[in-house]
mmCIF file of C-alpha atoms in Angstrom:
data_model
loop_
_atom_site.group_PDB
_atom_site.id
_atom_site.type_symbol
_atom_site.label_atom_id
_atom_site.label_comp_id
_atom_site.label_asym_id
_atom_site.label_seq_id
_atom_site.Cartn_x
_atom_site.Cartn_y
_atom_site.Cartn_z
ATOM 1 C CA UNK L 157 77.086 120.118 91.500
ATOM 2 C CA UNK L 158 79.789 117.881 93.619
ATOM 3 C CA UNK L 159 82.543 117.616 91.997
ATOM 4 C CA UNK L 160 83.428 114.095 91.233
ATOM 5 C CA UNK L 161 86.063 111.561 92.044
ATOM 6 C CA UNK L 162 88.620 110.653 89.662
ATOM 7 C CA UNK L 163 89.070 107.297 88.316
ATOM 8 C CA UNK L 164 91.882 105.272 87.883
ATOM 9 C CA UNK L 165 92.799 101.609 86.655
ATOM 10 C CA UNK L 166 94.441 99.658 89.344
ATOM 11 C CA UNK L 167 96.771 96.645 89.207
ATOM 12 C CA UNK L 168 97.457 94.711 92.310
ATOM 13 C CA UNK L 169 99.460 91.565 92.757
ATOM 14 C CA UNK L 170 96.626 88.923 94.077
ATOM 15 C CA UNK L 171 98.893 88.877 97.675
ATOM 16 C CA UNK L 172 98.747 92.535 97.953
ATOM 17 C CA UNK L 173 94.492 92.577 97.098
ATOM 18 C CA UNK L 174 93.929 90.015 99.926
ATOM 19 C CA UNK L 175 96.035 91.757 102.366
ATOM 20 C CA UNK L 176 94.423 95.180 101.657
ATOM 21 C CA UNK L 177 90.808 92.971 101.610
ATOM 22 C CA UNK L 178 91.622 91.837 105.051
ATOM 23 C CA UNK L 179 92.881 95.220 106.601
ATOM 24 C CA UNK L 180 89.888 96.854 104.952
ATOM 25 C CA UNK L 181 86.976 94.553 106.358
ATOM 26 C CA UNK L 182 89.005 94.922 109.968
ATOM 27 C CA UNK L 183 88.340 98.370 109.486
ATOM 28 C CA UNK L 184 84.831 98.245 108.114
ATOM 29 C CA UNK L 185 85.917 99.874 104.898
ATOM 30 C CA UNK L 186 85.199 98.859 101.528
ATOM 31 C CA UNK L 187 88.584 97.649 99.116
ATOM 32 C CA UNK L 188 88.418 100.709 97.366
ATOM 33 C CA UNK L 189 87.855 103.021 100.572
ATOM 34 C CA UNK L 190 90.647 101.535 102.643
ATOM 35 C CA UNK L 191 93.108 102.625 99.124
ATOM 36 C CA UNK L 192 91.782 105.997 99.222
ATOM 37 C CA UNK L 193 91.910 106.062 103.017
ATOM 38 C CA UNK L 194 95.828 104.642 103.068
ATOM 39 C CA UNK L 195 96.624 106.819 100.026
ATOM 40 C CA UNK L 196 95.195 109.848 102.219
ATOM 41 C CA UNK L 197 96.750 109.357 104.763
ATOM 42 C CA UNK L 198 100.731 109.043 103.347
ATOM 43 C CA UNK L 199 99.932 112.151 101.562
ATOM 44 C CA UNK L 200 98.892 113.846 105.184
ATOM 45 C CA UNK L 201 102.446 112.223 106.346
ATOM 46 C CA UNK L 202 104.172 113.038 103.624
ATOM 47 C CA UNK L 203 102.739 116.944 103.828
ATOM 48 C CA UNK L 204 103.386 116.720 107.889
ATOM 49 C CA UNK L 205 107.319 115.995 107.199
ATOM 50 C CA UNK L 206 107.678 119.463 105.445
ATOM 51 C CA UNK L 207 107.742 117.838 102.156
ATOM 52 C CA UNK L 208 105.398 119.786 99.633
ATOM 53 C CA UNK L 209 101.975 118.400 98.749
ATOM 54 C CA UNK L 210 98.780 120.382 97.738
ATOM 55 C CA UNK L 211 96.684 121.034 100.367
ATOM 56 C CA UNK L 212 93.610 120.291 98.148
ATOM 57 C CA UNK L 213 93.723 116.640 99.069
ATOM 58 C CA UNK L 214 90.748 114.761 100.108
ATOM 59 C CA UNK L 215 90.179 113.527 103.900
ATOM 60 C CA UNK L 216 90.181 110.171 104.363
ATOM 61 C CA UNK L 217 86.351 108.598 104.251
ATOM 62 C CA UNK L 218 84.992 107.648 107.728
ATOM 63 C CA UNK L 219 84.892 103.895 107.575
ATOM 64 C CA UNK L 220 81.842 102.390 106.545
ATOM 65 C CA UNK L 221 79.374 100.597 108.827
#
């Protein structure tokens, strides 16, 4: 069976929800997939600076078309 995703509720300001709208239709991404893609991606920089992170992080979804 895949294993599945974890949910989580999620409160953004209004400003920050359009912003991240707008980045993630430039990017062909749904809302929630550009969050999981950004999140992914400052845990990979975050694990690249030496700082400790588990390496059973998620890759960031290919953007949607």
């Amino acid at each position: 069976m895949a294993e599945s995703k974890k949910q989580i509720p999620l409160r953004l300001s209004p400003k920050l929800y359009n912003a991240i709208a707008a980045w993630a239709e430039d990017d062909f991404r749904s809302v929630n997939g550009q969050i999981e893609y950004l999140l992914t991606e400052c845990v990979r920089q975050r694990r690249k600076n030496g700082n400790h992170v588990s390496e059973e992080t998620d890759a960031p979804s290919e953007p949607e078309v």
